[in-house]
JSON list of C-alpha atoms in Angstrom, two decimals:
[
{"chain": "Y", "resi": 1, "resn": "GLY", "atom": "CA", "xyz": [-26.53, -8.10, 15.10]},
{"chain": "Y", "resi": 2, "resn": "CYS", "atom": "CA", "xyz": [-24.19, -5.53, 16.20]},
{"chain": "Y", "resi": 3, "resn": "ARG", "atom": "CA", "xyz": [-20.82, -6.47, 17.56]},
{"chain": "Y", "resi": 4, "resn": "SER", "atom": "CA", "xyz": [-18.26, -4.13, 19.15]},
{"chain": "Y", "resi": 5, "resn": "THR", "atom": "CA", "xyz": [-14.74, -4.34, 20.57]},
{"chain": "Y", "resi": 6, "resn": "GLY", "atom": "CA", "xyz": [-14.18, -2.45, 23.60]},
{"chain": "Y", "resi": 7, "resn": "ALA", "atom": "CA", "xyz": [-11.32, -0.42, 24.64]},
{"chain": "Y", "resi": 8, "resn": "GLY", "atom": "CA", "xyz": [-9.81, -3.48, 26.66]},
{"chain": "Y", "resi": 9, "resn": "SER", "atom": "CA", "xyz": [-9.90, -5.67, 23.60]},
{"chain": "Y", "resi": 10, "resn": "SER", "atom": "CA", "xyz": [-6.17, -6.40, 22.49]},
{"chain": "Y", "resi": 11, "resn": "THR", "atom": "CA", "xyz": [-6.78, -9.04, 19.81]},
{"chain": "Y", "resi": 12, "resn": "ILE", "atom": "CA", "xyz": [-7.81, -8.81, 16.43]},
{"chain": "Y", "resi": 13, "resn": "PRO", "atom": "CA", "xyz": [-9.25, -11.66, 14.53]},
{"chain": "Y", "resi": 14, "resn": "LYS", "atom": "CA", "xyz": [-7.40, -12.23, 11.28]},
{"chain": "Y", "resi": 15, "resn": "SER", "atom": "CA", "xyz": [-10.56, -13.20, 9.50]},
{"chain": "Y", "resi": 16, "resn": "GLY", "atom": "CA", "xyz": [-14.25, -13.78, 10.21]},
{"chain": "Y", "resi": 17, "resn": "PRO", "atom": "CA", "xyz": [-15.88, -17.12, 10.92]},
{"chain": "Y", "resi": 18, "resn": "ARG", "atom": "CA", "xyz": [-15.02, -19.85, 8.20]},
{"chain": "Y", "resi": 19, "resn": "GLY", "atom": "CA", "xyz": [-18.12, -19.63, 5.70]},
{"chain": "Y", "resi": 20, "resn": "LYS", "atom": "CA", "xyz": [-19.72, -17.08, 3.70]},
{"chain": "Y", "resi": 21, "resn": "GLN", "atom": "CA", "xyz": [-17.97, -13.62, 4.07]},
{"chain": "Y", "resi": 22, "resn": "THR", "atom": "CA", "xyz": [-19.10, -10.45, 2.48]},
{"chain": "Y", "resi": 23, "resn": "PRO", "atom": "CA", "xyz": [-16.83, -9.85, -0.70]},
{"chain": "Y", "resi": 24, "resn": "VAL", "atom": "CA", "xyz": [-14.15, -6.99, -0.62]},
{"chain": "Y", "resi": 25, "resn": "ARG", "atom": "CA", "xyz": [-15.60, -4.13, -2.62]},
{"chain": "Y", "resi": 26, "resn": "ARG", "atom": "CA", "xyz": [-13.08, -1.46, -2.06]},
{"chain": "Y", "resi": 27, "resn": "VAL", "atom": "CA", "xyz": [-9.44, -1.38, -1.19]},
{"chain": "Y", "resi": 28, "resn": "VAL", "atom": "CA", "xyz": [-8.74, 2.33, 0.73]},
{"chain": "Y", "resi": 29, "resn": "CYS", "atom": "CA", "xyz": [-5.09, 3.32, 1.12]},
{"chain": "Y", "resi": 30, "resn": "LEU", "atom": "CA", "xyz": [-4.18, 5.99, 3.61]},
{"chain": "Y", "resi": 31, "resn": "TYR", "atom": "CA", "xyz": [-0.80, 7.60, 3.33]},
{"chain": "Y", "resi": 32, "resn": "ASP", "atom": "CA", "xyz": [0.74, 10.09, 6.00]},
{"chain": "Y", "resi": 33, "resn": "GLN", "atom": "CA", "xyz": [2.04, 13.37, 4.88]},
{"chain": "Y", "resi": 34, "resn": "ARG", "atom": "CA", "xyz": [5.49, 11.83, 4.94]},
{"chain": "Y", "resi": 35, "resn": "PRO", "atom": "CA", "xyz": [5.14, 8.18, 4.36]},
{"chain": "Y", "resi": 36, "resn": "TRP", "atom": "CA", "xyz": [8.86, 7.56, 3.60]},
{"chain": "Y", "resi": 37, "resn": "ILE", "atom": "CA", "xyz": [10.95, 4.65, 5.38]},
{"chain": "Y", "resi": 38, "resn": "ASN", "atom": "CA", "xyz": [14.61, 5.46, 5.80]},
{"chain": "Y", "resi": 39, "resn": "ALA", "atom": "CA", "xyz": [16.31, 2.14, 6.17]},
{"chain": "Y", "resi": 40, "resn": "ASP", "atom": "CA", "xyz": [19.70, 2.81, 4.86]},
{"chain": "Y", "resi": 41, "resn": "ALA", "atom": "CA", "xyz": [22.58, 1.56, 6.69]},
{"chain": "Y", "resi": 42, "resn": "ALA", "atom": "CA", "xyz": [24.93, 4.04, 5.30]},
{"chain": "Y", "resi": 43, "resn": "GLY", "atom": "CA", "xyz": [22.67, 6.80, 6.81]},
{"chain": "Y", "resi": 44, "resn": "ASP", "atom": "CA", "xyz": [21.89, 8.98, 3.92]},
{"chain": "Y", "resi": 45, "resn": "ARG", "atom": "CA", "xyz": [18.43, 10.89, 4.17]},
{"chain": "Y", "resi": 46, "resn": "ASP", "atom": "CA", "xyz": [16.98, 9.64, 1.06]},
{"chain": "Y", "resi": 47, "resn": "PRO", "atom": "CA", "xyz": [13.79, 7.34, 1.43]},
{"chain": "Y", "resi": 48, "resn": "GLU", "atom": "CA", "xyz": [14.30, 3.61, 0.80]},
{"chain": "Y", "resi": 49, "resn": "GLY", "atom": "CA", "xyz": [10.62, 2.60, 0.88]},
{"chain": "Y", "resi": 50, "resn": "LEU", "atom": "CA", "xyz": [7.21, 3.84, 2.12]},
{"chain": "Y", "resi": 51, "resn": "ARG", "atom": "CA", "xyz": [4.55, 3.13, 4.81]},
{"chain": "Y", "resi": 52, "resn": "TYR", "atom": "CA", "xyz": [0.89, 3.22, 4.64]},
{"chain": "Y", "resi": 53, "resn": "ARG", "atom": "CA", "xyz": [-2.25, 1.72, 5.74]},
{"chain": "Y", "resi": 54, "resn": "VAL", "atom": "CA", "xyz": [-4.76, -0.29, 3.77]},
{"chain": "Y", "resi": 55, "resn": "PHE", "atom": "CA", "xyz": [-8.27, -0.99, 4.65]},
{"chain": "Y", "resi": 56, "resn": "LEU", "atom": "CA", "xyz": [-10.27, -3.63, 2.92]},
{"chain": "Y", "resi": 57, "resn": "ASP", "atom": "CA", "xyz": [-14.09, -2.35, 2.70]},
{"chain": "Y", "resi": 58, "resn": "SER", "atom": "CA", "xyz": [-16.89, -5.03, 2.31]},
{"chain": "Y", "resi": 59, "resn": "GLY", "atom": "CA", "xyz": [-19.46, -2.14, 1.51]},
{"chain": "Y", "resi": 60, "resn": "ASN", "atom": "CA", "xyz": [-20.31, -0.98, 5.13]},
{"chain": "Y", "resi": 61, "resn": "GLY", "atom": "CA", "xyz": [-17.52, 1.56, 5.19]},
{"chain": "Y", "resi": 62, "resn": "LYS", "atom": "CA", "xyz": [-15.54, -0.36, 7.87]},
{"chain": "Y", "resi": 63, "resn": "GLY", "atom": "CA", "xyz": [-12.05, -2.17, 7.26]},
{"chain": "Y", "resi": 64, "resn": "VAL", "atom": "CA", "xyz": [-12.08, -5.85, 7.44]},
{"chain": "Y", "resi": 65, "resn": "LEU", "atom": "CA", "xyz": [-9.33, -8.40, 8.00]},
{"chain": "Y", "resi": 66, "resn": "ARG", "atom": "CA", "xyz": [-9.12, -11.20, 5.31]},
{"chain": "Y", "resi": 67, "resn": "ASP", "atom": "CA", "xyz": [-7.01, -13.92, 4.04]},
{"chain": "Y", "resi": 68, "resn": "GLY", "atom": "CA", "xyz": [-5.40, -13.29, 0.67]},
{"chain": "Y", "resi": 69, "resn": "THR", "atom": "CA", "xyz": [-2.63, -11.57, -1.06]},
{"chain": "Y", "resi": 70, "resn": "PHE", "atom": "CA", "xyz": [-1.91, -8.12, -1.62]},
{"chain": "Y", "resi": 71, "resn": "HIS", "atom": "CA", "xyz": [-0.14, -7.02, -4.96]},
{"chain": "Y", "resi": 72, "resn": "VAL", "atom": "CA", "xyz": [1.57, -3.62, -5.02]},
{"chain": "Y", "resi": 73, "resn": "GLU", "atom": "CA", "xyz": [2.94, -2.01, -8.05]},
{"chain": "Y", "resi": 74, "resn": "MET", "atom": "CA", "xyz": [5.07, 1.02, -8.15]},
{"chain": "Y", "resi": 75, "resn": "TYR", "atom": "CA", "xyz": [5.75, 2.86, -11.40]},
{"chain": "Y", "resi": 76, "resn": "LEU", "atom": "CA", "xyz": [8.39, 5.64, -12.01]},
{"chain": "Y", "resi": 77, "resn": "ILE", "atom": "CA", "xyz": [6.79, 8.55, -13.59]},
{"chain": "Y", "resi": 78, "resn": "GLN", "atom": "CA", "xyz": [9.46, 10.65, -15.94]},
{"chain": "Y", "resi": 79, "resn": "ARG", "atom": "CA", "xyz": [9.58, 12.82, -18.76]},
{"chain": "Y", "resi": 80, "resn": "ASN", "atom": "CA", "xyz": [11.39, 11.68, -21.97]},
{"chain": "Y", "resi": 81, "resn": "ALA", "atom": "CA", "xyz": [13.35, 14.19, -24.12]},
{"chain": "Y", "resi": 82, "resn": "ARG", "atom": "CA", "xyz": [9.82, 14.88, -26.22]},
{"chain": "Y", "resi": 83, "resn": "ASN", "atom": "CA", "xyz": [8.41, 15.63, -22.89]},
{"chain": "Y", "resi": 84, "resn": "GLU", "atom": "CA", "xyz": [6.15, 12.89, -22.91]},
{"chain": "Y", "resi": 85, "resn": "VAL", "atom": "CA", "xyz": [5.47, 11.11, -19.68]},
{"chain": "Y", "resi": 86, "resn": "GLU", "atom": "CA", "xyz": [6.95, 7.58, -19.41]},
{"chain": "Y", "resi": 87, "resn": "ARG", "atom": "CA", "xyz": [5.77, 5.33, -16.71]},
{"chain": "Y", "resi": 88, "resn": "ASN", "atom": "CA", "xyz": [7.92, 2.33, -15.77]},
{"chain": "Y", "resi": 89, "resn": "LEU", "atom": "CA", "xyz": [7.17, -0.41, -13.38]},
{"chain": "Y", "resi": 90, "resn": "VAL", "atom": "CA", "xyz": [10.19, -0.41, -10.93]},
{"chain": "Y", "resi": 91, "resn": "SER", "atom": "CA", "xyz": [8.93, -2.31, -7.88]},
{"chain": "Y", "resi": 92, "resn": "ASP", "atom": "CA", "xyz": [6.34, -4.84, -7.33]},
{"chain": "Y", "resi": 93, "resn": "TRP", "atom": "CA", "xyz": [5.46, -6.76, -4.27]},
{"chain": "Y", "resi": 94, "resn": "HIS", "atom": "CA", "xyz": [3.32, -9.79, -3.58]},
{"chain": "Y", "resi": 95, "resn": "TYR", "atom": "CA", "xyz": [2.63, -10.76, 0.13]},
{"chain": "Y", "resi": 96, "resn": "PRO", "atom": "CA", "xyz": [-0.01, -12.50, 1.94]},
{"chain": "Y", "resi": 97, "resn": "THR", "atom": "CA", "xyz": [-2.37, -10.41, 4.23]},
{"chain": "Y", "resi": 98, "resn": "SER", "atom": "CA", "xyz": [-0.85, -12.45, 7.09]},
{"chain": "Y", "resi": 99, "resn": "GLN", "atom": "CA", "xyz": [2.61, -10.84, 6.30]},
{"chain": "Y", "resi": 100, "resn": "PHE", "atom": "CA", "xyz": [1.50, -7.56, 7.60]},
{"chain": "Y", "resi": 101, "resn": "GLY", "atom": "CA", "xyz": [0.68, -5.92, 10.98]},
{"chain": "Y", "resi": 102, "resn": "THR", "atom": "CA", "xyz": [-2.78, -4.91, 11.71]},
{"chain": "Y", "resi": 103, "resn": "VAL", "atom": "CA", "xyz": [-4.02, -1.50, 12.71]},
{"chain": "Y", "resi": 104, "resn": "SER", "atom": "CA", "xyz": [-7.35, -0.38, 13.97]},
{"chain": "Y", "resi": 105, "resn": "ALA", "atom": "CA", "xyz": [-8.98, 3.06, 13.43]},
{"chain": "Y", "resi": 106, "resn": "ARG", "atom": "CA", "xyz": [-12.51, 4.02, 15.05]},
{"chain": "Y", "resi": 107, "resn": "ILE", "atom": "CA", "xyz": [-13.71, 5.19, 11.90]},
{"chain": "Y", "resi": 108, "resn": "LEU", "atom": "CA", "xyz": [-12.28, 3.18, 9.33]},
{"chain": "Y", "resi": 109, "resn": "GLY", "atom": "CA", "xyz": [-12.28, -0.26, 11.15]},
{"chain": "Y", "resi": 110, "resn": "GLN", "atom": "CA", "xyz": [-9.40, -2.83, 10.95]},
{"chain": "Y", "resi": 111, "resn": "GLY", "atom": "CA", "xyz": [-6.79, -2.75, 8.29]},
{"chain": "Y", "resi": 112, "resn": "TYR", "atom": "CA", "xyz": [-3.11, -3.36, 7.43]},
{"chain": "Y", "resi": 113, "resn": "LEU", "atom": "CA", "xyz": [0.24, -1.58, 8.05]},
{"chain": "Y", "resi": 114, "resn": "MET", "atom": "CA", "xyz": [2.24, -1.87, 4.75]},
{"chain": "Y", "resi": 115, "resn": "GLN", "atom": "CA", "xyz": [5.96, -1.27, 5.15]},
{"chain": "Y", "resi": 116, "resn": "LEU", "atom": "CA", "xyz": [7.52, -1.82, 1.65]},
{"chain": "Y", "resi": 117, "resn": "ARG", "atom": "CA", "xyz": [11.28, -1.25, 0.45]},
{"chain": "Y", "resi": 118, "resn": "TRP", "atom": "CA", "xyz": [12.45, -0.61, -3.00]},
{"chain": "Y", "resi": 119, "resn": "ALA", "atom": "CA", "xyz": [15.43, -2.34, -4.50]},
{"chain": "Y", "resi": 120, "resn": "ARG", "atom": "CA", "xyz": [16.55, 0.89, -6.71]},
{"chain": "Y", "resi": 121, "resn": "LYS", "atom": "CA", "xyz": [18.72, 3.77, -5.55]},
{"chain": "Y", "resi": 122, "resn": "ASP", "atom": "CA", "xyz": [17.35, 6.30, -8.28]},
{"chain": "Y", "resi": 123, "resn": "ILE", "atom": "CA", "xyz": [13.54, 6.44, -6.78]},
{"chain": "Y", "resi": 124, "resn": "PRO", "atom": "CA", "xyz": [14.31, 9.77, -4.42]},
{"chain": "Y", "resi": 125, "resn": "GLY", "atom": "CA", "xyz": [13.75, 12.99, -6.43]},
{"chain": "Y", "resi": 126, "resn": "ASN", "atom": "CA", "xyz": [11.10, 11.39, -8.71]},
{"chain": "Y", "resi": 127, "resn": "GLU", "atom": "CA", "xyz": [7.31, 10.90, -8.91]},
{"chain": "Y", "resi": 128, "resn": "VAL", "atom": "CA", "xyz": [5.99, 7.50, -8.44]},
{"chain": "Y", "resi": 129, "resn": "GLU", "atom": "CA", "xyz": [2.56, 6.08, -8.65]},
{"chain": "Y", "resi": 130, "resn": "LEU", "atom": "CA", "xyz": [1.20, 3.39, -6.60]},
{"chain": "Y", "resi": 131, "resn": "ILE", "atom": "CA", "xyz": [-1.62, 0.83, -7.13]},
{"chain": "Y", "resi": 132, "resn": "THR", "atom": "CA", "xyz": [-2.60, -1.64, -4.22]},
{"chain": "Y", "resi": 133, "resn": "SER", "atom": "CA", "xyz": [-4.59, -4.91, -5.23]},
{"chain": "Y", "resi": 134, "resn": "TYR", "atom": "CA", "xyz": [-6.02, -7.34, -2.93]},
{"chain": "Y", "resi": 135, "resn": "GLU", "atom": "CA", "xyz": [-6.48, -10.84, -4.25]},
{"chain": "Y", "resi": 136, "resn": "THR", "atom": "CA", "xyz": [-9.00, -13.15, -2.50]},
{"chain": "Y", "resi": 137, "resn": "PRO", "atom": "CA", "xyz": [-8.13, -16.95, -1.94]},
{"chain": "Y", "resi": 138, "resn": "ASP", "atom": "CA", "xyz": [-10.39, -17.64, -4.75]},
{"chain": "Y", "resi": 139, "resn": "THR", "atom": "CA", "xyz": [-8.49, -15.19, -7.04]},
{"chain": "Y", "resi": 140, "resn": "HIS", "atom": "CA", "xyz": [-10.99, -12.41, -7.24]},
{"chain": "Y", "resi": 141, "resn": "ILE", "atom": "CA", "xyz": [-9.08, -8.89, -7.50]},
{"chain": "Y", "resi": 142, "resn": "VAL", "atom": "CA", "xyz": [-9.92, -5.69, -6.22]},
{"chain": "Y", "resi": 143, "resn": "ARG", "atom": "CA", "xyz": [-7.80, -2.47, -7.03]},
{"chain": "Y", "resi": 144, "resn": "SER", "atom": "CA", "xyz": [-7.10, 0.72, -4.81]},
{"chain": "Y", "resi": 145, "resn": "ALA", "atom": "CA", "xyz": [-7.23, 3.95, -6.69]},
{"chain": "Y", "resi": 146, "resn": "THR", "atom": "CA", "xyz": [-4.10, 4.99, -8.20]},
{"chain": "Y", "resi": 147, "resn": "SER", "atom": "CA", "xyz": [-1.98, 7.27, -5.93]},
{"chain": "Y", "resi": 148, "resn": "ARG", "atom": "CA", "xyz": [0.92, 9.71, -7.26]},
{"chain": "Y", "resi": 149, "resn": "LYS", "atom": "CA", "xyz": [3.52, 10.79, -4.70]},
{"chain": "Y", "resi": 150, "resn": "ARG", "atom": "CA", "xyz": [6.94, 12.82, -5.19]},
{"chain": "Y", "resi": 151, "resn": "VAL", "atom": "CA", "xyz": [9.43, 11.07, -3.35]},
{"chain": "Y", "resi": 152, "resn": "PRO", "atom": "CA", "xyz": [11.95, 13.60, -1.64]},
{"chain": "Y", "resi": 153, "resn": "LYS", "atom": "CA", "xyz": [15.63, 13.72, -2.51]},
{"chain": "Y", "resi": 154, "resn": "TYR", "atom": "CA", "xyz": [17.94, 15.46, -0.16]},
{"chain": "Y", "resi": 155, "resn": "ALA", "atom": "CA", "xyz": [21.04, 17.12, -1.09]},
{"chain": "Y", "resi": 156, "resn": "SER", "atom": "CA", "xyz": [23.98, 15.45, 0.73]}
]
């Protein structure tokens, strides 16, 4: 049957009833135009991380909340002396879905707010590729599409 959460609903269940859940078929990542996090105590304007939303689609086009683990890989994209593209893993994060705050969108359903910081200071001014994967408790993995972003670098 149909179920709706009205405007007055303030609690979002972390997952559906324990039992057979519809498998997650797609991982959809939504990035704002400027997804960068500036978390530097020194106060420079260069980003130290990024923020985006992730929706787990079980096939009906609406995001669902599930137990499991998110794996996010970030690759630095650079050209070498021969002008060939090099793709090097510079950050990877592995967190249970319960680590992240949740979001609700009228069209996309329920999802997660990812806020990730990278450890390296040489990321700004370069291009990165991001891949977000969701792993179910029984180790089935569903990957997002690859997203490529240019990380801004500001002149000091």
